[in-house]
Amino acid sequence: MTTAPQESPDSLPLCYRMLFERNPLPMCVCEAGTLRVLAVNEAAVAHYGYSSSEFVGLTLLDLHDPQDHLPLQDQLRLPADEKPLCQLWRHRHRSGAAMEVETVTQHIEAEGLRGHIVLMRDVTDQRHAEQAQRELADRLTSTLESITDGFFTLDGDWCFTYINPQAERLMHLPRNELLGRNIWNIFPDAVGSTFQTEYELAVTANTTVGFEAFYPPWDAWLAVRAYPSGQGLAVYFHDITEQRLHEQRLTEERDVLAAVVNATHDAVISADAAGLILSFNPSAERIFGRTASSMLGQPVELLMPARFRALHPQHRNQFLAASQHSRMMGLGLVKGVRADGQELELEGTIATVMIRNQPRLLVNLRDVTERVRTDAEFERSRTQLSDLTQRLMSQEKTLVKRLAQALHDQVGQTMAAIRMAHETVVAVQAGRVSPEVDRLQSQLGMLIGQAIRQVRQVLIDLRPPLLEEHGLASALDNELRNRSLVVPKVDFAINVAPEVAAMRWPSDVEYAAFMVARESIENALRHSGSASVTLSLSGGPLSLELEVLDEGSGIPSGALQRSGHLGILGMHERANAVGATVTIDSNPSHGTRMQFSWQPAS
């Protein structure tokens, strides 16, 4: 034992001196009043960095942090029975480094000396470790408290030992009602379920388990990961109900889409960027006469005639490079070929979609072979009909001209001669015939005059006045003037700009336009009940627009169909024969509008 020279405790028994000097923990003896260090052991010298002589020159306060001086003095002044046996203080190494020290202080008296024996244990590393552990626990708790997954731990008896806020929310119970209680008692519906089976497997097999299961009381799907440990089981879980519903909807949509693709009458084919077929629906099998199993993985070029196959990859690559989403294939029609070699006429669209970051080509094809054949036959028939109509119209004009000439030159002259002869007979027999004969001669004169007027009207109907000599505008104006004399209650009007009135168009076009306008005016007078009929003529050297408008009751439903009304059919055919069109818009609220439009073929 190292002691101050003036106060050597040689009087202590040897065993106590050995216990003091060889104790592995630092110890010192200090005077009660002055707190002057009287003796220190070897462990104190080694731990604090002071030599024995330096130590003896210190007081107990010199070892403490200055902020602990007053608390230390207050404690030492306490009665022995009130002094704490063990106390934590902040000490200083000779170098000034801080230490956290746990001390045990005992009052001693020997040979009239009153003092304290102090045992000092450095707990700095322990305190640092405890602080680090507390910080780690705080961070872990903070993490578990803030994660979006529910998290709880169970001990070996399946009782809750920790529950984070998200787990509280998902389990619909506060943690104070869960901690310390058995999970199977709180949630009896989970007994015998996938949850119990998987949790027990994790514990018994000491393995991590992951699973998805439905829990009926919560009406929710849960995704669970459970980790076994020596203390029990740690469980992470989250609600995947929306995800499962979304997956279910996607599955249903895929099923519906597959059903639509399989039920459609169009061929639906998908291929990769290299043109290898990935899907081939039943209609594609029917149209091309090939099975899906034989086509999967085959190039799409097998579905087209051999003469088009070499250039098709280039066209496909150009389409992919252009980043177009979709477009029509070809110029409205593309060629296909069946397994038996029969060529097909197809309408098609092609589109690109990205699937797993890879481009996919979607092709929709409709077999229009029969329609194309029918359309070609119809066009041939229509051309023949148009040619026939033109010939008939030409013959009509020739026949009408001859008939009008015969009526004018022969029947008209004959009727004029009959009238003159009758008038001569009446003049010769004046006053010499009976009243009965005079009455009959008067009736005969009236019939002769009526016949002459009828012949003149037939001539007007057969040869539209002014059409050949003065043009369409004058002929239409004359037509309306004549109509107004016959039907004075109807207000007739014609709108023609001065520059249009003098224009002339091809004679067959003018004739067709006049006849269509006459038919439209006749329909308005016979069927519409309109109080007015307005005719408008416009156009230029290379165009003609003719409109007839009434404010009547409109054309009955169905009569606008070309096959449903001979007058309307005739108007269309006359227009088609000269390369014009007729459109008719009719409604009870605004009457009927007929438009005749002509432009020369380019």
Coordinates of C-alpha atoms in Angstrom, one line a residue:
M1 CA 0.0 0.0 0.0
T2 CA 1.3 3.5 -0.9
T3 CA 0.8 6.0 1.8
A4 CA 1.7 9.5 2.8
P5 CA 4.8 9.5 4.9
Q6 CA 3.2 11.2 7.8
E7 CA 0.2 9.0 8.0
S8 CA 1.3 5.5 7.1
P9 CA -1.4 3.0 8.0
D10 CA 1.1 0.4 9.1
S11 CA -1.2 -0.4 12.0
L12 CA -3.7 -2.1 9.6
P13 CA -3.5 -5.9 9.6
L14 CA -1.4 -7.3 6.8
C15 CA -4.4 -9.1 5.2
Y16 CA -6.3 -5.8 4.9
R17 CA -3.3 -4.0 3.4
M18 CA -2.9 -6.8 0.8
L19 CA -6.7 -6.6 0.0
F20 CA -6.4 -2.8 -0.5
E21 CA -3.2 -2.8 -2.5
R22 CA -4.0 -5.8 -4.8
N23 CA -7.6 -5.0 -5.5
P24 CA -8.1 -4.8 -9.3
L25 CA -10.4 -1.8 -8.9
P26 CA -9.0 1.6 -8.1
M27 CA -9.3 2.5 -4.4
C28 CA -8.3 5.4 -2.3
V29 CA -8.5 6.6 1.4
C30 CA -9.1 10.3 2.1
E31 CA -9.5 12.4 5.2
A32 CA -13.1 13.1 6.2
G33 CA -12.8 16.8 6.6
T34 CA -10.3 17.9 4.0
L35 CA -10.9 15.1 1.6
R36 CA -7.1 14.9 1.2
V37 CA -6.0 11.6 -0.3
L38 CA -4.1 9.6 2.3
A39 CA -3.5 6.4 0.3
V40 CA -4.2 4.9 -3.1
N41 CA -3.7 1.4 -4.5
E42 CA -1.8 0.3 -7.6
A43 CA -5.0 0.0 -9.7
A44 CA -5.8 3.7 -9.0
V45 CA -2.3 4.8 -9.9
A46 CA -2.5 2.8 -13.2
H47 CA -6.0 4.0 -14.1
Y48 CA -5.8 7.7 -13.3
G49 CA -2.2 8.3 -14.6
Y50 CA -0.9 10.0 -11.4
S51 CA 2.2 8.7 -9.6
S52 CA 1.8 7.7 -6.0
S53 CA 3.4 10.9 -4.7
E54 CA 1.2 13.0 -7.0
F55 CA -1.9 11.2 -5.8
V56 CA -1.2 11.8 -2.2
G57 CA -1.0 15.5 -2.9
L58 CA -4.5 15.6 -4.3
T59 CA -7.9 15.8 -2.7
L60 CA -10.9 13.7 -3.6
L61 CA -12.4 16.8 -5.3
D62 CA -9.5 16.9 -7.7
L63 CA -10.6 13.6 -9.2
H64 CA -14.1 14.9 -9.9
D65 CA -15.5 17.1 -12.5
P66 CA -15.9 20.6 -11.0
Q67 CA -19.7 20.5 -11.6
D68 CA -19.8 17.5 -9.2
H69 CA -17.9 19.2 -6.3
L70 CA -20.9 20.5 -4.4
P71 CA -23.1 17.4 -4.8
L72 CA -20.1 15.3 -3.6
Q73 CA -19.6 17.5 -0.5
D74 CA -23.3 17.5 0.2
Q75 CA -23.4 13.7 0.0
L76 CA -20.4 13.2 2.3
R77 CA -21.9 15.4 4.9
L78 CA -25.0 13.2 5.1
P79 CA -25.4 10.8 8.1
A80 CA -24.0 7.4 7.4
D81 CA -27.4 5.8 7.2
E82 CA -28.5 8.3 4.6
K83 CA -25.5 8.1 2.3
P84 CA -26.1 6.2 -0.9
L85 CA -23.9 3.1 -1.1
C86 CA -23.2 3.4 -4.8
Q87 CA -23.1 6.7 -6.8
L88 CA -22.2 7.6 -10.4
W89 CA -19.8 10.5 -10.9
R90 CA -17.7 12.2 -13.6
H91 CA -14.0 11.9 -13.0
R92 CA -11.0 13.3 -14.8
H93 CA -7.8 11.4 -15.8
R94 CA -4.5 13.2 -15.3
S95 CA -4.6 14.0 -19.0
G96 CA -7.9 15.7 -18.6
A97 CA -9.9 13.0 -20.3
A98 CA -13.4 12.5 -18.8
M99 CA -14.5 9.2 -17.2
E100 CA -17.8 8.0 -15.9
V101 CA -17.1 6.3 -12.6
E102 CA -19.3 4.3 -10.2
T103 CA -18.1 4.8 -6.6
V104 CA -18.8 3.0 -3.4
T105 CA -17.9 5.2 -0.4
Q106 CA -17.5 3.8 3.2
H107 CA -16.8 5.9 6.3
I108 CA -13.8 4.5 8.4
E109 CA -12.2 5.4 11.7
A110 CA -8.8 4.0 12.9
E111 CA -6.5 5.2 15.8
G112 CA -8.4 8.5 16.0
L113 CA -8.4 9.0 12.2
R114 CA -11.7 9.7 10.5
G115 CA -11.9 9.3 6.8
H116 CA -13.5 7.6 3.8
I117 CA -12.5 4.6 1.7
V118 CA -13.6 5.0 -1.8
L119 CA -13.8 2.1 -4.4
M120 CA -14.0 3.4 -8.0
R121 CA -15.1 1.5 -11.0
D122 CA -14.7 3.0 -14.5
V123 CA -18.0 2.5 -16.4
T124 CA -17.3 4.8 -19.3
D125 CA -17.2 2.0 -21.9
Q126 CA -20.2 0.4 -20.4
R127 CA -22.1 3.7 -20.4
H128 CA -21.1 4.3 -24.0
A129 CA -22.2 0.9 -25.0
E130 CA -25.5 1.3 -23.1
Q131 CA -26.0 4.7 -24.8
A132 CA -25.3 3.2 -28.2
Q133 CA -27.7 0.4 -27.5
R134 CA -30.3 2.8 -26.4
E135 CA -29.8 4.9 -29.6
L136 CA -30.0 1.8 -31.7
A137 CA -33.1 0.7 -29.9
D138 CA -34.6 4.2 -30.4
R139 CA -33.7 4.1 -34.1
L140 CA -35.2 0.7 -34.5
T141 CA -38.3 1.6 -32.6
S142 CA -38.6 4.8 -34.7
T143 CA -38.2 2.8 -37.9
L144 CA -40.8 0.2 -36.8
E145 CA -43.1 2.9 -35.7
S146 CA -42.9 4.7 -39.0
I147 CA -42.8 1.9 -41.6
T148 CA -45.9 1.4 -43.8
D149 CA -46.1 -2.3 -43.0
G150 CA -47.8 -3.6 -39.9
F151 CA -45.2 -5.2 -37.6
F152 CA -45.6 -7.1 -34.4
T153 CA -43.6 -9.6 -32.3
L154 CA -44.7 -12.7 -30.5
D155 CA -43.0 -14.5 -27.6
G156 CA -42.8 -18.3 -27.2
D157 CA -46.3 -18.4 -25.8
W158 CA -47.7 -16.6 -28.9
C159 CA -48.3 -13.4 -26.9
F160 CA -47.8 -10.0 -28.3
T161 CA -44.6 -8.2 -27.1
Y162 CA -44.6 -5.3 -29.6
I163 CA -47.1 -3.7 -32.0
N164 CA -46.4 -0.7 -34.3
P165 CA -49.1 1.9 -35.1
Q166 CA -49.7 0.4 -38.6
A167 CA -50.4 -3.0 -37.1
E168 CA -52.9 -1.3 -34.7
R169 CA -54.7 0.2 -37.7
L170 CA -54.7 -3.0 -39.7
M171 CA -55.8 -5.1 -36.8
H172 CA -58.5 -2.6 -35.7
L173 CA -57.4 -2.8 -32.1
P174 CA -55.2 -0.5 -29.9
R175 CA -51.9 -2.0 -28.8
N176 CA -52.8 -1.8 -25.1
E177 CA -55.5 -4.3 -25.8
L178 CA -53.1 -6.6 -27.6
L179 CA -49.8 -6.5 -25.7
G180 CA -49.2 -9.5 -23.4
R181 CA -52.2 -11.4 -24.9
N182 CA -52.3 -14.6 -26.9
I183 CA -52.8 -14.0 -30.6
W184 CA -55.1 -17.0 -31.1
N185 CA -57.3 -15.9 -28.2
I186 CA -57.7 -12.4 -29.7
F187 CA -58.2 -13.6 -33.2
P188 CA -60.0 -17.0 -33.0
D189 CA -60.9 -16.9 -36.7
A190 CA -57.2 -17.3 -37.5
V191 CA -57.1 -20.7 -35.6
G192 CA -56.6 -23.5 -38.2
S193 CA -56.1 -21.0 -41.0
T194 CA -53.1 -20.3 -43.2
F195 CA -51.9 -17.8 -40.7
Q196 CA -51.6 -20.3 -37.9
T197 CA -50.1 -23.0 -40.1
E198 CA -47.4 -20.7 -41.5
Y199 CA -46.5 -19.1 -38.2
E200 CA -46.1 -22.5 -36.5
L201 CA -44.0 -23.7 -39.5
A202 CA -41.7 -20.7 -39.1
V203 CA -41.2 -21.4 -35.4
T204 CA -40.8 -25.2 -35.6
A205 CA -38.7 -25.3 -38.7
N206 CA -36.8 -22.1 -37.7
T207 CA -37.3 -20.7 -41.2
T208 CA -38.7 -17.5 -42.7
V209 CA -42.1 -17.9 -44.3
G210 CA -43.9 -15.6 -46.8
F211 CA -47.5 -16.0 -47.9
E212 CA -50.7 -14.3 -48.9
A213 CA -54.0 -15.1 -47.3
F214 CA -57.6 -13.8 -46.9
Y215 CA -58.9 -12.9 -43.4
P216 CA -62.7 -12.9 -43.5
P217 CA -63.4 -10.8 -40.4
W218 CA -61.4 -7.9 -41.9
D219 CA -62.6 -8.7 -45.5
A220 CA -59.0 -8.2 -46.5
W221 CA -56.1 -9.9 -48.3
L222 CA -52.8 -9.8 -46.4
A223 CA -49.2 -10.3 -47.6
V224 CA -47.2 -11.7 -44.6
R225 CA -43.5 -12.3 -43.9
A226 CA -42.6 -14.0 -40.6
Y227 CA -39.1 -14.3 -39.1
P228 CA -38.4 -16.7 -36.2
S229 CA -35.9 -15.8 -33.5
G230 CA -34.8 -17.0 -30.1
Q231 CA -37.4 -14.8 -28.5
G232 CA -40.3 -15.8 -30.7
L233 CA -41.6 -14.5 -34.0
A234 CA -41.4 -11.2 -35.8
V235 CA -44.1 -10.6 -38.4
Y236 CA -44.4 -7.9 -41.1
F237 CA -47.7 -7.7 -43.0
H238 CA -49.6 -5.3 -45.2
D239 CA -53.1 -5.0 -46.8
I240 CA -53.0 -6.1 -50.5
T241 CA -56.8 -6.1 -51.0
E242 CA -56.7 -3.3 -53.6
Q243 CA -53.9 -5.1 -55.4
R244 CA -55.7 -8.4 -55.5
L245 CA -58.9 -6.6 -56.7
H246 CA -56.8 -4.9 -59.4
E247 CA -55.3 -8.2 -60.4
Q248 CA -58.7 -9.8 -60.4
R249 CA -60.0 -7.0 -62.7
L250 CA -57.0 -7.4 -65.0
T251 CA -57.7 -11.1 -65.1
E252 CA -61.3 -10.5 -65.9
E253 CA -60.4 -7.9 -68.6
R254 CA -57.9 -10.3 -70.1
D255 CA -60.6 -13.0 -70.2
V256 CA -63.1 -10.6 -71.7
L257 CA -60.5 -9.4 -74.3
A258 CA -59.6 -13.0 -75.1
A259 CA -63.3 -13.8 -75.5
V260 CA -63.8 -10.8 -77.8
V261 CA -60.7 -11.7 -79.8
N262 CA -61.8 -15.3 -80.1
A263 CA -65.4 -14.3 -81.0
T264 CA -64.7 -11.6 -83.5
H265 CA -65.2 -12.4 -87.2
D266 CA -61.9 -10.6 -88.0
A267 CA -58.5 -12.2 -88.0
V268 CA -56.5 -10.9 -85.0
I269 CA -52.8 -11.7 -85.2
S270 CA -49.9 -10.5 -83.1
A271 CA -46.2 -10.7 -83.9
D272 CA -42.9 -9.6 -82.6
A273 CA -40.6 -7.1 -84.2
A274 CA -39.1 -9.8 -86.4
G275 CA -42.5 -10.6 -87.8
L276 CA -42.8 -14.0 -86.0
I277 CA -46.4 -14.8 -85.1
L278 CA -47.2 -14.9 -81.4
S279 CA -51.0 -15.3 -81.5
F280 CA -53.5 -16.4 -84.1
N281 CA -57.3 -16.2 -83.2
P282 CA -60.0 -18.7 -84.4
S283 CA -61.2 -16.3 -87.2
A284 CA -57.6 -16.1 -88.5
E285 CA -57.7 -19.9 -88.6
R286 CA -61.0 -19.8 -90.6
I287 CA -59.9 -17.0 -93.0
F288 CA -56.5 -18.4 -93.8
G289 CA -57.3 -22.1 -93.5
R290 CA -54.4 -22.7 -91.1
T291 CA -54.4 -23.8 -87.4
A292 CA -53.0 -21.6 -84.7
S293 CA -50.5 -24.3 -83.6
S294 CA -49.0 -24.5 -87.1
M295 CA -48.6 -20.7 -87.3
L296 CA -47.1 -19.8 -83.9
G297 CA -43.5 -18.8 -84.4
Q298 CA -43.9 -18.6 -88.2
P299 CA -43.2 -15.4 -90.2
V300 CA -46.3 -13.4 -91.1
E301 CA -45.1 -13.4 -94.7
L302 CA -46.6 -16.9 -95.1
L303 CA -50.1 -15.3 -95.0
M304 CA -49.4 -13.2 -98.2
P305 CA -48.9 -14.1 -101.8
A306 CA -45.3 -15.0 -102.7
R307 CA -44.8 -11.9 -104.9
F308 CA -45.2 -9.6 -101.9
R309 CA -43.1 -11.5 -99.3
A310 CA -39.6 -10.2 -100.2
L311 CA -40.5 -6.5 -99.6
H312 CA -42.7 -7.0 -96.6
P313 CA -39.9 -7.0 -93.9
Q314 CA -38.7 -3.7 -95.2
H315 CA -42.2 -2.2 -94.9
R316 CA -42.5 -3.6 -91.4
N317 CA -39.2 -2.1 -90.2
Q318 CA -40.2 1.3 -91.7
F319 CA -43.5 1.1 -89.8
L320 CA -41.7 0.3 -86.5
A321 CA -39.0 3.0 -87.1
A322 CA -41.8 5.6 -87.7
S323 CA -43.1 5.1 -84.2
Q324 CA -46.7 5.1 -85.5
H325 CA -49.3 3.8 -83.1
S326 CA -51.6 2.5 -85.8
R327 CA -52.6 2.9 -89.5
M328 CA -54.5 1.3 -92.3
M329 CA -52.6 -1.4 -94.2
G330 CA -51.9 -0.8 -97.8
L331 CA -54.2 1.6 -99.7
G332 CA -57.3 0.3 -98.0
L333 CA -56.9 -3.3 -99.2
V334 CA -54.2 -5.9 -98.9
K335 CA -53.7 -9.3 -100.4
G336 CA -53.7 -12.5 -98.4
V337 CA -53.4 -16.1 -99.3
R338 CA -55.1 -19.2 -97.8
A339 CA -53.3 -22.5 -97.2
D340 CA -54.9 -23.8 -100.4
G341 CA -53.4 -21.0 -102.5
Q342 CA -56.6 -19.0 -102.9
E343 CA -55.9 -15.2 -102.8
L344 CA -57.9 -13.0 -100.5
E345 CA -58.9 -9.4 -100.5
L346 CA -58.4 -8.0 -96.9
E347 CA -59.1 -4.8 -95.1
G348 CA -56.5 -4.4 -92.3
T349 CA -55.1 -2.2 -89.6
I350 CA -51.7 -2.5 -88.0
A351 CA -50.7 -1.2 -84.5
T352 CA -47.8 -1.3 -82.2
V353 CA -47.9 -1.8 -78.5
M354 CA -45.1 -2.2 -75.9
I355 CA -45.2 -5.3 -73.8
R356 CA -42.4 -5.8 -71.3
N357 CA -40.5 -3.0 -73.1
Q358 CA -40.6 -5.0 -76.3
P359 CA -42.6 -3.8 -79.4
R360 CA -45.5 -6.0 -80.5
L361 CA -47.4 -5.8 -83.8
L362 CA -51.1 -6.2 -83.7
V363 CA -52.8 -6.9 -87.0
N364 CA -56.6 -6.9 -87.6
L365 CA -57.7 -8.3 -90.9
R366 CA -61.3 -8.6 -92.4
D367 CA -62.0 -10.8 -95.3
V368 CA -63.7 -8.6 -97.9
T369 CA -63.1 -10.9 -100.9
E370 CA -66.8 -11.5 -101.5
R371 CA -67.6 -7.8 -101.0
V372 CA -64.9 -6.7 -103.4
R373 CA -66.3 -9.1 -106.0
T374 CA -69.9 -7.9 -105.4
D375 CA -68.7 -4.3 -105.5
A376 CA -66.9 -4.9 -108.8
E377 CA -70.1 -6.5 -110.2
F378 CA -72.2 -3.7 -108.9
E379 CA -69.8 -1.1 -110.5
R380 CA -70.0 -2.9 -113.8
S381 CA -73.8 -3.0 -113.5
R382 CA -73.8 0.7 -112.6
T383 CA -71.6 1.6 -115.5
Q384 CA -73.8 -0.4 -117.8
L385 CA -76.9 1.3 -116.3
S386 CA -75.2 4.8 -116.6
D387 CA -74.4 4.0 -120.2
L388 CA -77.9 2.8 -120.8
T389 CA -79.3 5.9 -119.1
Q390 CA -77.2 8.2 -121.3
R391 CA -78.3 6.4 -124.4
L392 CA -82.0 6.5 -123.3
M393 CA -81.6 10.3 -122.5
S394 CA -80.0 10.8 -125.9
Q395 CA -82.8 8.8 -127.5
E396 CA -85.3 10.7 -125.3
K397 CA -84.0 14.1 -126.6
T398 CA -84.1 12.9 -130.2
L399 CA -87.5 11.3 -129.9
V400 CA -88.9 14.3 -128.0
K401 CA -87.5 16.7 -130.6
R402 CA -89.0 14.6 -133.4
L403 CA -92.3 14.3 -131.6
A404 CA -92.4 18.0 -130.8
Q405 CA -91.6 18.8 -134.4
A406 CA -94.3 16.5 -135.6
L407 CA -96.8 18.0 -133.3
H408 CA -95.8 21.5 -134.3
D409 CA -95.4 21.0 -138.0
Q410 CA -98.2 18.4 -138.6
V411 CA -100.7 18.1 -135.8
G412 CA -100.4 21.8 -135.0
Q413 CA -100.9 22.8 -138.7
T414 CA -103.7 20.3 -139.0
M415 CA -105.5 21.7 -136.0
A416 CA -105.0 25.2 -137.2
A417 CA -106.5 24.2 -140.6
I418 CA -109.5 22.5 -138.8
R419 CA -110.0 25.7 -136.8
M420 CA -110.0 27.8 -140.0
A421 CA -112.3 25.5 -141.8
H422 CA -114.7 25.4 -138.8
E423 CA -114.6 29.2 -138.6
T424 CA -115.4 29.4 -142.4
V425 CA -118.3 27.0 -142.1
V426 CA -119.7 29.0 -139.2
A427 CA -119.4 32.2 -141.2
V428 CA -121.1 30.8 -144.3
Q429 CA -124.0 29.3 -142.4
A430 CA -124.5 32.3 -140.2
G431 CA -128.2 32.8 -139.6
R432 CA -129.2 29.8 -141.7
V433 CA -128.9 27.0 -139.2
S434 CA -131.1 25.9 -136.3
P435 CA -130.2 26.9 -132.7
E436 CA -129.3 23.2 -132.0
V437 CA -126.7 23.2 -134.8
D438 CA -125.4 26.6 -133.8
R439 CA -124.9 25.2 -130.2
L440 CA -123.1 22.2 -131.5
Q441 CA -120.9 24.3 -133.7
S442 CA -120.0 26.5 -130.7
Q443 CA -119.0 23.4 -128.7
L444 CA -117.0 22.1 -131.6
G445 CA -115.1 25.5 -131.7
M446 CA -114.4 25.3 -128.0
L447 CA -113.0 21.7 -128.4
I448 CA -110.9 22.7 -131.3
G449 CA -109.4 25.6 -129.2
Q450 CA -108.8 23.3 -126.3
A451 CA -107.1 20.8 -128.5
I452 CA -104.8 23.5 -129.8
R453 CA -103.9 24.7 -126.3
Q454 CA -103.2 21.1 -125.2
V455 CA -100.9 20.5 -128.2
R456 CA -99.1 23.8 -127.3
Q457 CA -98.7 22.6 -123.6
V458 CA -97.4 19.2 -124.8
L459 CA -94.9 21.0 -126.9
I460 CA -93.8 23.1 -123.9
D461 CA -93.5 19.9 -121.8
L462 CA -91.6 18.1 -124.5
R463 CA -89.2 20.9 -125.5
P464 CA -88.5 23.2 -122.6
P465 CA -88.9 26.7 -124.0
L466 CA -85.7 28.8 -124.2
L467 CA -83.4 26.0 -123.0
E468 CA -81.6 25.5 -126.2
E469 CA -81.7 29.1 -127.4
H470 CA -81.2 31.1 -124.2
G471 CA -79.9 28.6 -121.6
L472 CA -80.8 27.1 -118.2
A473 CA -81.5 30.3 -116.2
S474 CA -84.0 31.6 -118.8
A475 CA -85.7 28.2 -119.1
L476 CA -86.1 27.8 -115.4
D477 CA -87.5 31.3 -115.1
N478 CA -90.0 30.6 -117.8
E479 CA -90.9 27.3 -116.1
L480 CA -91.7 29.1 -112.8
R481 CA -93.8 31.8 -114.6
N482 CA -95.9 29.1 -116.3
R483 CA -96.3 27.3 -113.0
S484 CA -97.5 30.5 -111.3
L485 CA -100.2 30.8 -113.9
V486 CA -101.5 27.3 -113.2
V487 CA -101.0 27.5 -109.4
P488 CA -101.5 31.2 -108.5
K489 CA -101.7 30.5 -104.7
V490 CA -98.1 29.3 -104.5
D491 CA -95.3 32.0 -104.3
F492 CA -92.6 31.1 -106.8
A493 CA -89.2 32.7 -106.7
I494 CA -85.8 32.2 -108.5
N495 CA -82.4 33.4 -107.3
V496 CA -79.8 33.8 -110.0
A497 CA -76.9 36.2 -110.0
P498 CA -76.6 38.3 -113.2
E499 CA -73.2 36.8 -114.1
V500 CA -74.7 33.3 -113.7
A501 CA -77.8 34.0 -115.8
A502 CA -75.8 34.3 -119.0
M503 CA -73.7 31.2 -118.4
R504 CA -74.0 28.1 -120.5
W505 CA -73.0 24.5 -119.6
P506 CA -72.9 21.4 -121.7
S507 CA -76.3 20.8 -123.3
D508 CA -76.8 17.4 -121.7
V509 CA -76.0 18.8 -118.2
E510 CA -78.5 21.7 -118.7
Y511 CA -81.1 19.3 -119.9
A512 CA -80.6 17.0 -116.9
A513 CA -80.6 19.9 -114.5
F514 CA -83.8 21.3 -116.0
M515 CA -85.6 18.0 -115.9
V516 CA -84.5 17.3 -112.3
A517 CA -85.7 20.8 -111.3
R518 CA -89.0 20.3 -113.0
E519 CA -89.5 16.9 -111.2
S520 CA -88.6 18.5 -107.9
I521 CA -91.1 21.4 -108.4
E522 CA -93.8 19.0 -109.4
N523 CA -93.2 16.9 -106.2
A524 CA -93.4 20.1 -104.1
L525 CA -96.7 21.1 -105.7
R526 CA -98.3 17.7 -105.5
H527 CA -97.1 16.5 -102.1
S528 CA -95.7 19.2 -99.8
G529 CA -98.6 21.6 -99.4
S530 CA -96.0 24.4 -99.3
A531 CA -97.1 28.0 -99.9
S532 CA -93.8 28.8 -101.6
V533 CA -91.2 27.2 -103.8
T534 CA -87.7 28.9 -104.2
L535 CA -85.2 27.9 -106.9
S536 CA -81.6 29.0 -106.7
L537 CA -79.0 28.6 -109.5
S538 CA -75.2 29.2 -109.0
G539 CA -71.9 28.1 -110.3
G540 CA -69.1 28.8 -112.7
P541 CA -67.8 27.5 -116.0
L542 CA -66.7 24.3 -114.4
S543 CA -69.5 23.8 -111.8
L544 CA -73.2 24.0 -111.5
E545 CA -75.3 24.2 -108.3
L546 CA -79.1 24.0 -108.5
E547 CA -81.4 24.1 -105.4
V548 CA -85.2 23.7 -105.1
L549 CA -86.5 24.5 -101.6
D550 CA -90.1 24.3 -100.3
E551 CA -91.5 24.8 -96.8
G552 CA -93.9 21.9 -96.8
S553 CA -94.5 18.7 -94.9
G554 CA -91.4 16.9 -96.0
I555 CA -91.0 13.6 -97.8
P556 CA -92.5 10.6 -95.9
S557 CA -90.0 8.2 -94.2
G558 CA -88.7 5.6 -96.7
A559 CA -89.5 7.6 -99.8
L560 CA -86.0 9.0 -99.9
Q561 CA -84.6 5.5 -100.6
R562 CA -83.7 5.4 -104.3
S563 CA -85.8 2.3 -104.8
G564 CA -88.8 3.7 -102.9
H565 CA -90.0 6.5 -105.2
L566 CA -89.8 6.5 -109.0
G567 CA -89.6 10.3 -109.3
I568 CA -86.7 10.5 -107.0
L569 CA -85.0 7.5 -108.6
G570 CA -85.4 9.2 -112.0
M571 CA -83.8 12.4 -110.6
H572 CA -80.8 10.4 -109.4
E573 CA -80.4 8.5 -112.6
R574 CA -80.6 11.7 -114.7
A575 CA -77.9 13.3 -112.5
N576 CA -75.7 10.2 -112.6
A577 CA -75.9 10.0 -116.4
V578 CA -74.1 13.4 -116.7
G579 CA -71.7 12.9 -113.8
A580 CA -73.8 15.0 -111.3
T581 CA -75.2 14.2 -107.9
V582 CA -78.6 14.8 -106.3
T583 CA -79.0 15.1 -102.5
I584 CA -82.3 15.5 -100.8
D585 CA -82.8 16.8 -97.2
S586 CA -86.3 16.5 -95.9
N587 CA -87.9 17.1 -92.5
P588 CA -91.4 18.1 -91.4
S589 CA -90.1 21.0 -89.5
H590 CA -88.3 22.7 -92.5
G591 CA -89.7 21.1 -95.7
T592 CA -87.6 19.6 -98.4
R593 CA -84.3 20.8 -100.1
M594 CA -83.2 19.3 -103.3
Q595 CA -79.6 20.0 -104.5
F596 CA -78.2 19.1 -108.0
S597 CA -74.4 19.4 -108.1
W598 CA -72.2 19.0 -111.2
Q599 CA -68.5 19.3 -111.9
P600 CA -66.7 17.8 -114.9
A601 CA -64.7 14.7 -114.2
S602 CA -61.0 15.4 -113.7

